[in-house]
Short mmCIF file of N, CA and C in Angstrom, two decimals:
data_model
loop_
_atom_site.label_atom_id
_atom_site.label_comp_id
_atom_site.label_asym_id
_atom_site.label_seq_id
_atom_site.Cartn_x
_atom_site.Cartn_y
_atom_site.Cartn_z
N UNK A 1 51.56 64.63 109.19
CA UNK A 1 49.94 64.18 109.97
C UNK A 1 49.21 65.52 109.48
N UNK A 2 47.97 64.97 109.06
CA UNK A 2 47.13 66.12 108.93
C UNK A 2 46.32 66.19 110.34
N UNK A 3 45.57 67.18 110.42
CA UNK A 3 44.85 67.73 111.67
C UNK A 3 43.99 66.56 112.01
N UNK A 4 43.37 66.01 111.31
CA UNK A 4 42.48 64.75 111.86
C UNK A 4 43.08 63.59 112.53
N UNK A 5 44.28 63.28 112.03
CA UNK A 5 45.25 62.04 112.46
C UNK A 5 45.45 62.66 113.86
N UNK A 6 46.16 63.91 114.06
CA UNK A 6 46.55 64.35 115.14
C UNK A 6 45.42 64.28 116.35
N UNK A 7 44.12 64.71 115.67
CA UNK A 7 43.13 64.94 116.85
C UNK A 7 42.83 63.57 117.20
N UNK A 8 43.04 62.39 116.37
CA UNK A 8 42.57 61.06 116.76
C UNK A 8 43.61 60.59 117.72
N UNK A 9 44.91 60.90 117.50
CA UNK A 9 45.95 60.50 118.37
C UNK A 9 45.98 61.14 119.62
N UNK A 10 45.46 62.48 119.75
CA UNK A 10 45.28 63.10 120.91
C UNK A 10 44.22 62.37 121.84
N UNK A 11 43.10 62.12 121.09
CA UNK A 11 41.97 61.29 121.68
C UNK A 11 42.28 60.10 122.41
N UNK A 12 42.99 59.45 121.66
CA UNK A 12 43.47 57.96 122.01
C UNK A 12 44.45 58.25 123.50
N UNK A 13 45.42 59.45 123.37
CA UNK A 13 46.14 59.57 124.49
C UNK A 13 45.27 59.92 125.41
N UNK A 14 44.67 60.75 125.67
CA UNK A 14 44.00 61.30 126.68
C UNK A 14 42.88 60.29 127.30
N UNK A 15 42.19 59.23 126.37
CA UNK A 15 41.48 58.05 126.75
C UNK A 15 42.30 57.16 127.57
N UNK A 16 43.74 56.93 127.22
CA UNK A 16 44.62 56.00 127.63
C UNK A 16 44.99 56.70 129.17
N UNK A 17 45.21 58.03 129.16
CA UNK A 17 45.52 58.71 130.40
C UNK A 17 44.61 58.24 131.24
N UNK A 18 43.30 58.66 131.06
CA UNK A 18 42.24 58.37 132.14
C UNK A 18 42.05 56.86 132.39
N UNK A 19 42.48 55.83 131.50
CA UNK A 19 42.46 54.59 131.82
C UNK A 19 43.78 53.91 132.72
N UNK A 20 44.61 54.90 132.70
CA UNK A 20 45.85 54.48 133.37
C UNK A 20 46.68 53.32 132.54
N UNK A 21 46.42 53.53 131.21
CA UNK A 21 47.25 52.58 130.37
C UNK A 21 48.31 53.49 129.88
N UNK A 22 49.55 53.27 130.68
CA UNK A 22 50.65 53.87 130.41
C UNK A 22 51.42 53.69 129.21
N UNK A 23 51.23 52.68 128.61
CA UNK A 23 51.88 52.09 127.21
C UNK A 23 51.24 53.07 126.14
N UNK A 24 49.93 52.91 125.95
CA UNK A 24 49.20 53.47 124.89
C UNK A 24 49.38 55.15 125.34
N UNK A 25 49.18 55.63 126.60
CA UNK A 25 49.18 56.96 126.80
C UNK A 25 50.42 57.75 126.23
N UNK A 26 51.70 56.73 126.22
CA UNK A 26 52.99 57.44 125.82
C UNK A 26 53.43 57.30 124.17
N UNK A 27 52.62 56.53 123.68
CA UNK A 27 52.97 56.27 122.29
C UNK A 27 53.10 57.60 121.41
N UNK A 28 52.32 58.40 122.04
CA UNK A 28 52.29 60.08 121.20
C UNK A 28 53.54 60.65 121.20
N UNK A 29 54.50 60.32 122.41
CA UNK A 29 55.74 61.14 122.38
C UNK A 29 56.84 60.62 121.78
N UNK A 30 57.50 61.62 121.12
CA UNK A 30 58.91 61.29 120.59
C UNK A 30 59.80 60.62 121.66
N UNK A 31 60.98 59.86 121.21
CA UNK A 31 61.68 59.33 122.28
C UNK A 31 62.51 60.47 123.01
N UNK A 32 62.95 61.69 122.41
CA UNK A 32 63.45 62.64 123.07
C UNK A 32 62.50 63.96 123.60
N UNK A 33 61.29 63.54 123.65
CA UNK A 33 60.31 64.67 123.85
C UNK A 33 60.68 65.22 125.49
N UNK A 34 60.06 66.36 125.51
CA UNK A 34 60.41 67.09 126.92
C UNK A 34 59.21 67.59 127.31
N UNK A 35 58.91 67.28 128.70
CA UNK A 35 57.67 67.73 129.34
C UNK A 35 58.08 68.74 130.44
N UNK A 36 57.25 69.72 130.38
CA UNK A 36 57.88 70.89 131.46
C UNK A 36 56.42 71.45 132.16
N UNK A 37 56.63 71.46 133.41
CA UNK A 37 55.53 71.87 134.62
C UNK A 37 56.16 73.10 135.17
N UNK A 38 55.76 74.29 134.45
CA UNK A 38 56.21 75.72 135.04
C UNK A 38 56.10 76.03 136.50
N UNK A 39 54.92 75.45 136.92
CA UNK A 39 54.73 75.84 138.41
C UNK A 39 55.33 75.29 139.22
N UNK A 40 56.10 73.88 139.04
CA UNK A 40 56.99 73.32 139.92
C UNK A 40 58.32 73.35 139.49
N UNK A 41 58.71 74.04 137.96
CA UNK A 41 59.98 74.18 137.68
C UNK A 41 60.70 72.82 137.12
N UNK A 42 59.84 71.75 137.03
CA UNK A 42 60.30 70.47 136.55
C UNK A 42 60.20 70.34 135.09
N UNK A 43 61.37 69.91 134.74
CA UNK A 43 61.57 69.42 133.20
C UNK A 43 62.17 68.11 133.09
N UNK A 44 61.16 67.39 132.60
CA UNK A 44 61.46 65.78 132.29
C UNK A 44 61.75 65.49 130.97
N UNK A 45 62.91 64.79 130.61
CA UNK A 45 63.36 64.47 129.29
C UNK A 45 63.34 63.16 128.80
N UNK A 46 62.70 62.88 127.55
CA UNK A 46 62.70 61.38 127.17
C UNK A 46 61.28 60.80 127.65
N UNK A 47 60.83 60.08 126.57
CA UNK A 47 59.51 59.49 126.48
C UNK A 47 59.66 58.59 127.80
N UNK A 48 60.68 57.67 128.10
CA UNK A 48 60.68 56.79 128.98
C UNK A 48 60.74 57.53 130.44
N UNK A 49 61.41 58.59 130.53
CA UNK A 49 61.11 59.37 131.82
C UNK A 49 59.87 59.86 132.06
N UNK A 50 59.24 60.32 131.11
CA UNK A 50 57.93 61.05 131.10
C UNK A 50 56.96 59.94 131.66
N UNK A 51 57.04 58.80 130.84
CA UNK A 51 56.20 57.62 131.41
C UNK A 51 56.31 57.06 132.85
N UNK A 52 57.61 56.94 133.18
CA UNK A 52 58.14 56.57 134.35
C UNK A 52 57.55 57.54 135.62
N UNK A 53 57.61 59.00 135.18
CA UNK A 53 57.15 60.08 136.22
C UNK A 53 55.66 59.67 136.41
N UNK A 54 55.15 59.56 135.42
CA UNK A 54 53.58 59.34 135.68
C UNK A 54 53.28 58.01 136.18
N UNK A 55 54.01 56.68 135.97
CA UNK A 55 53.55 55.53 136.53
C UNK A 55 53.91 55.61 138.19
N UNK A 56 54.80 56.22 138.54
CA UNK A 56 55.09 56.29 140.03
C UNK A 56 54.36 57.27 140.69
N UNK A 57 53.55 58.14 140.01
CA UNK A 57 52.80 59.02 140.90
C UNK A 57 51.78 58.11 141.53
N UNK A 58 51.56 58.32 143.06
CA UNK A 58 50.77 57.19 143.70
C UNK A 58 49.28 57.70 143.58
N UNK A 59 48.81 58.78 143.43
CA UNK A 59 47.30 59.15 143.27
C UNK A 59 46.52 58.51 142.25
N UNK A 60 45.32 58.30 142.57
CA UNK A 60 44.48 57.88 141.69
C UNK A 60 44.10 59.13 140.73
N UNK A 61 44.08 58.91 139.48
CA UNK A 61 44.03 59.85 138.31
C UNK A 61 42.81 59.80 137.63
N UNK A 62 42.12 60.82 137.23
CA UNK A 62 41.07 60.70 136.18
C UNK A 62 41.03 62.06 135.35
N UNK A 63 41.01 61.78 133.92
CA UNK A 63 41.19 63.08 133.01
C UNK A 63 39.85 63.01 132.25
N UNK A 64 39.35 64.44 132.36
CA UNK A 64 38.11 64.75 131.51
C UNK A 64 38.60 65.93 130.41
N UNK A 65 38.33 65.49 129.44
CA UNK A 65 38.89 66.62 128.43
C UNK A 65 37.81 67.45 128.17
N UNK A 66 37.96 68.80 128.34
CA UNK A 66 36.93 69.94 127.90
C UNK A 66 36.86 70.33 126.47
N UNK A 67 38.32 70.32 126.11
CA UNK A 67 38.28 70.77 124.68
C UNK A 67 39.54 70.77 124.12
N UNK A 68 39.82 70.34 122.85
CA UNK A 68 41.18 70.52 122.21
C UNK A 68 41.11 71.29 121.00
N UNK A 69 41.93 72.03 120.82
CA UNK A 69 42.10 73.13 119.75
C UNK A 69 43.59 72.98 119.03
N UNK A 70 43.57 73.08 117.78
CA UNK A 70 45.06 73.26 117.16
C UNK A 70 44.88 72.87 115.96
N UNK A 71 46.26 72.94 115.32
CA UNK A 71 46.41 72.68 113.80
C UNK A 71 47.88 72.71 113.71
N UNK A 72 48.40 71.87 112.84
CA UNK A 72 49.77 71.68 112.30
C UNK A 72 50.38 70.97 113.43
N UNK A 73 51.43 71.78 113.78
CA UNK A 73 52.29 71.13 115.09
C UNK A 73 51.94 71.66 116.35
N UNK A 74 51.14 72.45 116.57
CA UNK A 74 50.53 72.93 117.66
C UNK A 74 49.23 72.66 118.17
N UNK A 75 49.01 71.91 119.56
CA UNK A 75 47.87 71.69 119.81
C UNK A 75 47.64 72.11 121.41
N UNK A 76 46.43 72.48 121.68
CA UNK A 76 46.02 72.68 123.01
C UNK A 76 45.15 71.94 123.50
N UNK A 77 44.93 71.40 124.79
CA UNK A 77 43.94 70.55 125.55
C UNK A 77 43.63 71.16 126.60
N UNK A 78 42.21 71.44 126.79
CA UNK A 78 41.98 71.96 128.24
C UNK A 78 41.16 70.79 128.74
N UNK A 79 41.54 70.34 130.00
CA UNK A 79 41.19 69.15 130.75
C UNK A 79 41.05 69.63 132.35
N UNK A 80 40.42 68.51 132.93
CA UNK A 80 40.19 68.40 134.47
C UNK A 80 40.80 67.11 134.57
N UNK A 81 41.99 67.54 135.62
CA UNK A 81 42.55 66.34 136.23
C UNK A 81 42.27 66.19 137.55
N UNK A 82 41.81 64.88 137.76
CA UNK A 82 41.22 64.68 139.27
C UNK A 82 42.32 63.70 139.75
N UNK A 83 42.98 64.32 140.94
CA UNK A 83 43.73 63.30 141.61
C UNK A 83 43.14 63.05 142.90
N UNK A 84 42.74 61.89 143.30
CA UNK A 84 42.04 61.27 144.42
C UNK A 84 40.74 62.12 144.76
N UNK A 85 39.89 62.32 143.85
CA UNK A 85 38.76 62.88 143.93
C UNK A 85 38.70 64.36 144.10
N UNK A 86 39.81 64.86 143.69
CA UNK A 86 39.96 66.52 143.81
C UNK A 86 40.52 67.18 142.50
N UNK A 87 39.60 67.77 141.99
CA UNK A 87 39.74 68.31 140.45
C UNK A 87 40.77 69.54 140.64
N UNK A 88 41.40 69.50 139.59
CA UNK A 88 42.39 70.49 139.18
C UNK A 88 42.17 70.87 137.68
N UNK A 89 42.13 72.05 137.23
CA UNK A 89 41.67 72.48 136.08
C UNK A 89 43.17 72.73 135.16
N UNK A 90 43.42 72.18 133.96
CA UNK A 90 44.63 72.23 133.32
C UNK A 90 44.71 72.46 131.82
N UNK A 91 45.89 72.66 131.43
CA UNK A 91 46.08 73.15 130.23
C UNK A 91 47.33 72.32 129.52
N UNK A 92 47.07 71.62 128.56
CA UNK A 92 48.31 70.92 128.02
C UNK A 92 48.63 71.61 126.67
N UNK A 93 49.95 72.08 126.30
CA UNK A 93 50.17 72.67 125.16
C UNK A 93 51.37 71.64 124.55
N UNK A 94 50.97 71.01 123.65
CA UNK A 94 51.74 70.11 122.79
C UNK A 94 52.40 70.57 121.58
N UNK A 95 53.61 70.19 121.07
CA UNK A 95 54.17 70.88 120.02
C UNK A 95 54.66 69.52 119.35
N UNK A 96 54.21 69.24 118.04
CA UNK A 96 54.69 67.76 117.43
C UNK A 96 55.87 68.24 116.55
N UNK A 97 56.61 67.16 116.11
CA UNK A 97 57.63 66.89 115.19
C UNK A 97 57.71 65.71 114.60
N UNK A 98 57.16 65.78 113.22
CA UNK A 98 57.31 64.46 112.56
C UNK A 98 56.19 63.51 113.26
N UNK A 99 54.92 64.06 113.71
CA UNK A 99 54.00 63.23 113.99
C UNK A 99 53.80 62.91 115.23
N UNK A 100 54.80 63.31 116.14
CA UNK A 100 54.94 62.89 117.71
C UNK A 100 55.27 64.02 118.54
N UNK A 101 54.78 64.18 119.70
CA UNK A 101 55.13 65.22 120.55
C UNK A 101 56.41 65.24 121.02
N UNK A 102 56.96 66.54 120.52
CA UNK A 102 58.45 66.73 120.95
C UNK A 102 58.47 67.72 122.33
N UNK A 103 57.50 68.61 122.59
CA UNK A 103 57.52 69.23 123.71
C UNK A 103 56.04 69.50 124.22
N UNK A 104 55.88 69.33 125.53
CA UNK A 104 54.67 69.65 126.24
C UNK A 104 54.79 70.42 127.55
N UNK A 105 54.07 71.40 127.45
CA UNK A 105 53.85 72.28 128.85
C UNK A 105 52.62 72.06 129.28
N UNK A 106 52.47 71.73 130.60
CA UNK A 106 51.18 71.66 131.25
C UNK A 106 51.22 72.64 132.70
N UNK A 107 49.94 73.46 132.64
CA UNK A 107 49.76 74.37 133.62
C UNK A 107 48.36 73.69 134.15
N UNK A 108 48.55 74.12 135.77
CA UNK A 108 47.51 73.51 136.61
C UNK A 108 46.91 74.71 137.43
N UNK A 109 45.73 74.66 137.62
CA UNK A 109 45.10 75.63 138.44
C UNK A 109 43.71 74.98 139.38
N UNK A 110 43.72 75.60 140.64
CA UNK A 110 42.68 74.92 141.41
C UNK A 110 41.41 75.79 141.31
N UNK A 111 40.28 75.23 141.55
CA UNK A 111 38.93 76.11 141.41
C UNK A 111 38.72 76.97 142.60
N UNK A 112 38.19 78.17 142.06
CA UNK A 112 37.95 79.42 143.05
C UNK A 112 36.64 79.88 142.94
N UNK A 113 36.15 80.49 143.95
CA UNK A 113 34.99 81.08 144.06
C UNK A 113 34.88 82.50 143.21
N UNK A 114 33.96 82.87 142.54
CA UNK A 114 33.78 83.84 141.94
C UNK A 114 33.89 85.08 142.80
N UNK A 115 34.48 86.43 142.51
CA UNK A 115 34.16 87.45 143.21
C UNK A 115 32.97 87.88 143.59
N UNK A 116 32.45 88.35 144.52
CA UNK A 116 30.90 88.69 144.52
C UNK A 116 30.80 90.26 143.73
N UNK A 117 32.05 91.10 143.41
CA UNK A 117 31.65 92.17 142.78
C UNK A 117 31.32 92.14 141.19
N UNK A 118 31.78 90.94 140.83
CA UNK A 118 31.07 90.56 139.48
C UNK A 118 30.03 89.65 139.38
N UNK A 119 29.38 89.28 140.39
CA UNK A 119 28.25 87.98 140.60
C UNK A 119 27.25 88.54 139.49
N UNK A 120 26.88 89.74 139.27
CA UNK A 120 25.78 90.11 138.52
C UNK A 120 26.22 90.14 136.81
N UNK A 121 27.50 89.86 136.76
CA UNK A 121 27.87 89.69 135.24
C UNK A 121 28.18 88.21 135.01
N UNK A 122 28.35 87.17 135.78
CA UNK A 122 28.69 85.90 135.48
C UNK A 122 27.68 85.19 135.29
N UNK A 123 27.74 84.05 134.16
CA UNK A 123 26.98 82.94 133.97
C UNK A 123 27.46 81.76 134.46
N UNK A 124 26.82 81.22 135.98
CA UNK A 124 27.53 80.09 136.48
C UNK A 124 26.98 79.01 135.60
N UNK A 125 27.89 78.05 135.65
CA UNK A 125 27.82 76.73 134.86
C UNK A 125 27.78 75.74 136.02
#
């Protein structure tokens, strides 16, 4: 797959994630894909198990993609995942094999206030 095709597939994936369209959301994964959450130590093996883990999540979710960068078989998406109106900042690292995601690692972080010591250096958004 060329980079434009991968980017289009990723856009479709994140749009489906935001719409809770679990079938379309998981089309991007290989049957033997592995999803890893380092902060909780969870490793989920197989597209069907990845899909089920997201389907049974009871919270209302929204996804806002901030940016996607990558090329070839390695792509990174920075996004905001909002669970029940509480935002969490996240990064997804996807490794592709034969046009499908073989491995994904997701990192999450909560918002925090900037340190007063660097306030004069910060460009607030």
